[in-house]
Amino acid sequence: MIQRMIEIGEGYSDLYELFELAKSQKDRVKFLLKLTSEKNNQKCCTFAVILSPTSIGEFQPIYYCREGITLKENSITKREELFEELAVTLNKEIITLHIRHSSSFHAIELYQQYLIGILRLNHFIPPMK
């Protein structure tokens, strides 16, 4: 099986594309993830959607918007609310994990490998065969 992280973007508007992607493939959505991290004492999050593998080729995409949402203490942002609404629409729970910030990696590819490792260790995606 091939598992690949596919970055939609980092900005606020990219998140809407992630939502549309999940809604249009709702039968394939396996997990919704909220990955929190910190940089310079600033908390942010990455929203991700894990889809089931394709029937042909066993390709499993993990779409994500990297660290585009700044988290606020004791309040929820509008984009977090929208992600929660998506979860209700798709009848899925949001899984929250705290991870390292992407800036702590020399290259985005290393960050993506790190995320795939975390997802495998937590049994959200199957191990390589």
One Martini backbone bead per residue (centre of mass of N, CA, C, O) as a GRO file, in nm:
protein
  129
    1MET     BB    1   0.097   0.036   0.021
    2ILE     BB    2   0.023   0.375  -0.051
    3GLN     BB    3   0.128   0.659   0.139
    4ARG     BB    4   0.012   1.008   0.122
    5MET     BB    5   0.097   1.332   0.158
    6ILE     BB    6  -0.137   1.612   0.096
    7GLU     BB    7  -0.096   1.940   0.038
    8ILE     BB    8  -0.315   2.207   0.015
    9GLY     BB    9  -0.211   2.410   0.249
   10GLU     BB   10  -0.182   2.702   0.483
   11GLY     BB   11  -0.431   2.852   0.451
   12TYR     BB   12  -0.752   2.937   0.515
   13SER     BB   13  -0.882   2.868   0.228
   14ASP     BB   14  -0.779   2.570   0.202
   15LEU     BB   15  -0.979   2.441   0.403
   16TYR     BB   16  -1.227   2.439   0.212
   17GLU     BB   17  -1.113   2.223   0.024
   18LEU     BB   18  -1.097   2.000   0.234
   19PHE     BB   19  -1.399   1.990   0.289
   20GLU     BB   20  -1.491   1.922  -0.003
   21LEU     BB   21  -1.334   1.663  -0.028
   22ALA     BB   22  -1.477   1.513   0.203
   23LYS     BB   23  -1.771   1.542   0.097
   24SER     BB   24  -1.719   1.407  -0.191
   25GLN     BB   25  -1.575   1.146  -0.006
   26LYS     BB   26  -1.741   1.029   0.244
   27ASP     BB   27  -1.703   0.711   0.201
   28ARG     BB   28  -1.369   0.741   0.248
   29VAL     BB   29  -1.373   0.850   0.525
   30LYS     BB   30  -1.191   0.770   0.819
   31PHE     BB   31  -1.038   1.043   0.923
   32LEU     BB   32  -1.016   1.314   1.160
   33LEU     BB   33  -0.764   1.571   1.207
   34LYS     BB   34  -0.599   1.732   1.494
   35LEU     BB   35  -0.288   1.900   1.476
   36THR     BB   36  -0.087   2.003   1.727
   37SER     BB   37   0.128   2.298   1.779
   38GLU     BB   38   0.454   2.472   1.833
   39LYS     BB   39   0.572   2.825   1.796
   40ASN     BB   40   0.680   3.056   1.987
   41ASN     BB   41   0.421   3.012   2.178
   42GLN     BB   42   0.245   2.921   1.925
   43LYS     BB   43  -0.059   2.794   1.853
   44CYS     BB   44  -0.142   2.525   1.626
   45CYS     BB   45  -0.307   2.375   1.330
   46THR     BB   46  -0.378   2.064   1.169
   47PHE     BB   47  -0.574   1.955   0.910
   48ALA     BB   48  -0.711   1.617   0.847
   49VAL     BB   49  -0.762   1.358   0.585
   50ILE     BB   50  -0.847   1.019   0.586
   51LEU     BB   51  -0.847   0.784   0.341
   52SER     BB   52  -0.928   0.530   0.181
   53PRO     BB   53  -0.827   0.310  -0.018
   54THR     BB   54  -0.795   0.223  -0.317
   55SER     BB   55  -0.892  -0.040  -0.514
   56ILE     BB   56  -0.677   0.062  -0.710
   57GLY     BB   57  -0.337   0.049  -0.594
   58GLU     BB   58  -0.340   0.117  -0.293
   59PHE     BB   59  -0.416   0.431  -0.232
   60GLN     BB   60  -0.340   0.657   0.052
   61PRO     BB   61  -0.470   0.952   0.139
   62ILE     BB   62  -0.342   1.261   0.307
   63TYR     BB   63  -0.503   1.540   0.380
   64TYR     BB   64  -0.365   1.882   0.428
   65CYS     BB   65  -0.338   2.172   0.656
   66ARG     BB   66  -0.062   2.355   0.743
   67GLU     BB   67  -0.062   2.553   1.018
   68GLY     BB   68  -0.313   2.777   0.957
   69ILE     BB   69  -0.415   2.761   1.263
   70THR     BB   70  -0.479   2.962   1.524
   71LEU     BB   71  -0.475   2.922   1.862
   72LYS     BB   72  -0.691   2.983   2.134
   73GLU     BB   73  -0.743   3.063   2.444
   74ASN     BB   74  -1.055   2.970   2.553
   75SER     BB   75  -1.114   2.929   2.233
   76ILE     BB   76  -1.292   2.909   1.927
   77THR     BB   77  -1.268   2.888   1.605
   78LYS     BB   78  -1.427   2.899   1.309
   79ARG     BB   79  -1.266   2.660   1.180
   80GLU     BB   80  -1.321   2.462   1.406
   81GLU     BB   81  -1.625   2.464   1.376
   82LEU     BB   82  -1.626   2.362   1.081
   83PHE     BB   83  -1.489   2.092   1.146
   84GLU     BB   84  -1.711   1.995   1.339
   85GLU     BB   85  -1.936   2.002   1.125
   86LEU     BB   86  -1.808   1.795   0.942
   87ALA     BB   87  -1.813   1.562   1.144
   88VAL     BB   88  -2.119   1.553   1.167
   89THR     BB   89  -2.185   1.510   0.866
   90LEU     BB   90  -1.986   1.237   0.864
   91ASN     BB   91  -1.987   1.080   1.134
   92LYS     BB   92  -1.724   1.193   1.296
   93GLU     BB   93  -1.436   1.201   1.472
   94ILE     BB   94  -1.200   1.395   1.632
   95ILE     BB   95  -0.854   1.367   1.620
   96THR     BB   96  -0.617   1.450   1.874
   97LEU     BB   97  -0.278   1.568   1.824
   98HIS     BB   98   0.049   1.610   1.943
   99ILE     BB   99   0.309   1.780   1.765
  100ARG     BB  100   0.550   1.870   1.571
  101HIS     BB  101   0.679   2.119   1.413
  102SER     BB  102   0.779   2.170   1.087
  103SER     BB  103   1.032   2.358   1.159
  104SER     BB  104   1.198   2.101   1.291
  105PHE     BB  105   1.250   2.048   0.987
  106HIS     BB  106   1.442   2.048   0.701
  107ALA     BB  107   1.191   1.903   0.557
  108ILE     BB  108   0.878   1.825   0.452
  109GLU     BB  109   0.928   1.523   0.402
  110LEU     BB  110   1.006   1.463   0.698
  111TYR     BB  111   0.739   1.548   0.821
  112GLN     BB  112   0.565   1.343   0.664
  113GLN     BB  113   0.706   1.091   0.777
  114TYR     BB  114   0.639   1.149   1.070
  115LEU     BB  115   0.330   1.138   1.038
  116ILE     BB  116   0.312   0.851   0.930
  117GLY     BB  117   0.434   0.722   1.181
  118ILE     BB  118   0.215   0.812   1.379
  119LEU     BB  119  -0.025   0.681   1.229
  120ARG     BB  120   0.082   0.392   1.255
  121LEU     BB  121   0.123   0.374   1.567
  122ASN     BB  122  -0.206   0.452   1.596
  123HIS     BB  123  -0.374   0.293   1.368
  124PHE     BB  124  -0.476   0.482   1.112
  125ILE     BB  125  -0.259   0.327   0.950
  126PRO     BB  126  -0.108   0.097   0.782
  127PRO     BB  127   0.146  -0.085   0.736
  128MET     BB  128   0.388  -0.183   0.562
  129LYS     BB  129   0.445  -0.462   0.321
   0.00000   0.00000   0.00000
